[in-house]
Amino acid sequence: MNLEQAAENVINYVDELISQPARYKLVLIVGQDETTRSAVIGEVTRRAAYPVLDVGIELSRELMLIPEARRPLKASSVFKALVGKCPQSSAVVVDNIGLLFDTSLQLSPLDLMEDVSRATPLVVSWPGAVTFHGDGTVHTLSHANPDNDEYRIYSHVQTAAVVNLDAEGAQ
């Protein structure tokens, strides 16, 4: 899938989410290559002017102020507050989410994204892979390799749309 097509798919999915009632307003940009994901995000924000939340920078800045033992208790609410501070827009782009997978924070990043997307449409750059059922619904969504401490695999994905950069189409 080329950059322009991927960006157009993301923006179209966000527009669809806004125009219809959906429990979760979550669009995932999935791919192994960080450069490609970043390029798609750049094109999406250039075209649609969505604000971008750099989780790696912003969340780590906020968590540094919290004692280490309390970080697992606060990480989720800090993330939600950071999304809430983003300028009003039709969606918020969430990038550099690797910190959410840090095992010391004891988070389920996908569940957190789904929860936040109930109130604010999210476009999330997801470093990993996705597989689909024959009907086009998500079968599994993974992050990292199985031998990595941060490895996660989800089979309960409740996203509105997935733009799979490692394939020719989107679901």
Coordinates of C-alpha atoms in Angstrom, one line a residue:
M1 CA 0.0 0.0 0.0
N2 CA 1.5 3.4 -0.9
L3 CA 1.7 6.4 1.4
E4 CA -1.1 8.4 -0.3
Q5 CA -3.5 5.5 -0.3
A6 CA -2.8 4.7 3.3
A7 CA -3.3 8.3 4.4
E8 CA -6.5 8.6 2.5
N9 CA -7.8 5.3 4.0
V10 CA -7.0 6.6 7.5
I11 CA -8.8 10.0 6.9
N12 CA -11.8 8.3 5.3
Y13 CA -12.1 5.9 8.3
V14 CA -12.0 8.8 10.8
D15 CA -14.7 10.6 8.8
E16 CA -16.8 7.4 8.8
L17 CA -16.4 7.0 12.6
I18 CA -17.5 10.6 13.3
S19 CA -20.6 10.3 11.1
Q20 CA -21.9 7.1 12.7
P21 CA -22.3 5.8 16.2
A22 CA -19.5 3.4 17.1
R23 CA -18.5 2.0 20.4
Y24 CA -14.8 2.3 19.6
K25 CA -13.4 5.0 17.4
L26 CA -10.0 3.5 16.8
V27 CA -8.0 3.4 13.6
L28 CA -4.8 1.4 13.7
I29 CA -1.9 2.0 11.3
V30 CA -0.1 -1.4 11.6
G31 CA 3.3 -2.2 10.3
Q32 CA 6.7 -3.4 11.3
D33 CA 8.6 -0.5 9.6
E34 CA 8.7 2.6 11.8
T35 CA 9.8 4.8 8.9
T36 CA 6.7 3.8 6.8
R37 CA 4.3 4.3 9.8
S38 CA 5.9 7.7 10.5
A39 CA 5.5 8.7 6.8
V40 CA 1.9 7.8 6.8
I41 CA 1.3 9.7 10.0
G42 CA 3.0 12.7 8.5
E43 CA 0.8 12.6 5.5
V44 CA -2.3 12.1 7.5
T45 CA -1.5 15.1 9.8
R46 CA -0.5 17.2 6.8
R47 CA -3.9 16.5 5.1
A48 CA -6.2 16.5 8.1
A49 CA -4.4 18.6 10.7
Y50 CA -5.0 16.1 13.5
P51 CA -2.9 16.8 16.6
V52 CA -0.2 14.3 17.3
L53 CA 0.5 12.9 20.8
D54 CA 4.1 11.5 21.0
V55 CA 3.5 9.0 23.8
G56 CA 7.2 8.2 24.3
I57 CA 8.1 11.8 25.0
E58 CA 4.9 13.1 26.8
L59 CA 4.1 10.0 28.9
S60 CA 7.7 9.6 30.1
R61 CA 7.9 13.3 31.0
E62 CA 4.8 12.9 33.2
L63 CA 5.7 9.6 34.7
M64 CA 9.1 10.9 35.8
L65 CA 7.3 13.0 38.3
I66 CA 5.6 10.0 39.8
P67 CA 7.4 7.6 42.2
E68 CA 8.3 4.4 40.4
A69 CA 6.2 2.2 42.6
R70 CA 3.1 4.3 41.8
R71 CA 3.6 4.4 38.0
P72 CA 1.6 1.3 37.2
L73 CA -1.4 2.8 39.1
K74 CA -1.1 6.2 37.4
A75 CA 0.0 5.4 33.8
S76 CA -3.5 4.8 32.4
S77 CA -4.9 8.0 33.9
V78 CA -1.9 10.0 32.8
F79 CA -2.3 8.8 29.2
K80 CA -6.0 9.6 29.2
A81 CA -5.2 13.1 30.5
L82 CA -2.6 13.6 27.8
V83 CA -5.1 12.7 25.1
G84 CA -7.6 15.1 26.7
K85 CA -5.0 18.0 26.6
C86 CA -4.7 17.7 22.8
P87 CA -6.3 20.5 20.8
Q88 CA -9.9 19.8 19.8
S89 CA -10.0 18.0 16.5
S90 CA -11.9 15.2 14.8
A91 CA -9.2 12.8 15.9
V92 CA -5.9 12.5 17.8
V93 CA -2.9 10.7 16.3
V94 CA -1.0 8.6 18.8
D95 CA 2.6 7.9 17.9
N96 CA 5.6 6.2 19.5
I97 CA 3.5 4.0 21.8
G98 CA 6.4 1.7 22.8
L99 CA 6.5 3.0 26.4
L100 CA 2.9 1.7 26.9
F101 CA 4.3 -1.9 26.5
D102 CA 6.9 -1.5 29.2
T103 CA 6.1 -4.4 31.5
S104 CA 6.8 -2.3 34.6
L105 CA 3.7 -0.2 33.8
Q106 CA 1.4 -3.3 33.8
L107 CA -0.8 -1.9 31.0
S108 CA -2.7 -3.5 28.2
P109 CA -2.1 -0.9 25.5
L110 CA -4.8 -2.1 23.2
D111 CA -7.5 -2.1 25.9
L112 CA -6.3 1.4 26.9
M113 CA -6.6 2.7 23.4
E114 CA -10.0 1.1 23.0
D115 CA -11.2 2.7 26.2
V116 CA -9.9 6.2 25.3
S117 CA -11.4 5.9 21.8
R118 CA -14.9 5.8 23.2
A119 CA -14.6 9.5 23.9
T120 CA -12.0 10.7 21.4
P121 CA -11.3 9.2 18.0
L122 CA -7.8 7.9 17.9
V123 CA -5.4 7.1 15.0
V124 CA -2.7 4.9 16.5
S125 CA 0.7 4.0 15.0
W126 CA 0.9 0.3 16.0
P127 CA 4.4 -1.3 15.7
G128 CA 3.5 -4.9 15.0
A129 CA 1.5 -7.2 12.8
V130 CA -2.1 -8.0 12.1
T131 CA -3.9 -11.1 10.7
F132 CA -7.5 -11.3 9.5
H133 CA -10.3 -13.8 9.5
G134 CA -11.8 -14.6 6.1
D135 CA -14.6 -12.1 6.7
G136 CA -12.2 -9.2 7.1
T137 CA -12.4 -8.9 10.9
V138 CA -9.2 -8.9 12.9
H139 CA -8.0 -12.3 14.0
T140 CA -4.8 -11.2 15.9
L141 CA -2.9 -8.1 16.5
S142 CA 0.6 -8.4 17.9
H143 CA 3.4 -6.2 19.1
A144 CA 7.1 -7.3 19.2
N145 CA 8.5 -10.7 18.7
P146 CA 7.5 -13.7 21.0
D147 CA 11.0 -13.7 22.5
N148 CA 10.7 -10.1 23.6
D149 CA 9.5 -9.1 27.1
E150 CA 7.1 -6.6 25.6
Y151 CA 5.5 -9.2 23.3
R152 CA 1.7 -9.0 23.2
I153 CA -0.8 -10.7 21.1
Y154 CA -4.5 -9.8 21.1
S155 CA -7.4 -11.7 19.7
H156 CA -10.1 -9.5 21.1
V157 CA -9.5 -6.4 18.9
Q158 CA -12.4 -3.9 18.8
T159 CA -11.0 -1.4 16.4
A160 CA -13.1 0.4 13.8
A161 CA -10.5 0.0 11.1
V162 CA -7.0 -1.2 10.4
V163 CA -4.6 0.1 7.8
N164 CA -2.1 -2.7 7.3
L165 CA 1.0 -1.3 5.9
D166 CA 2.5 -4.7 5.4
A167 CA -0.2 -5.7 2.9
E168 CA -1.9 -4.4 -0.2
G169 CA -5.3 -3.5 1.4
A170 CA -7.0 -2.3 4.5
Q171 CA -9.7 -3.7 6.6

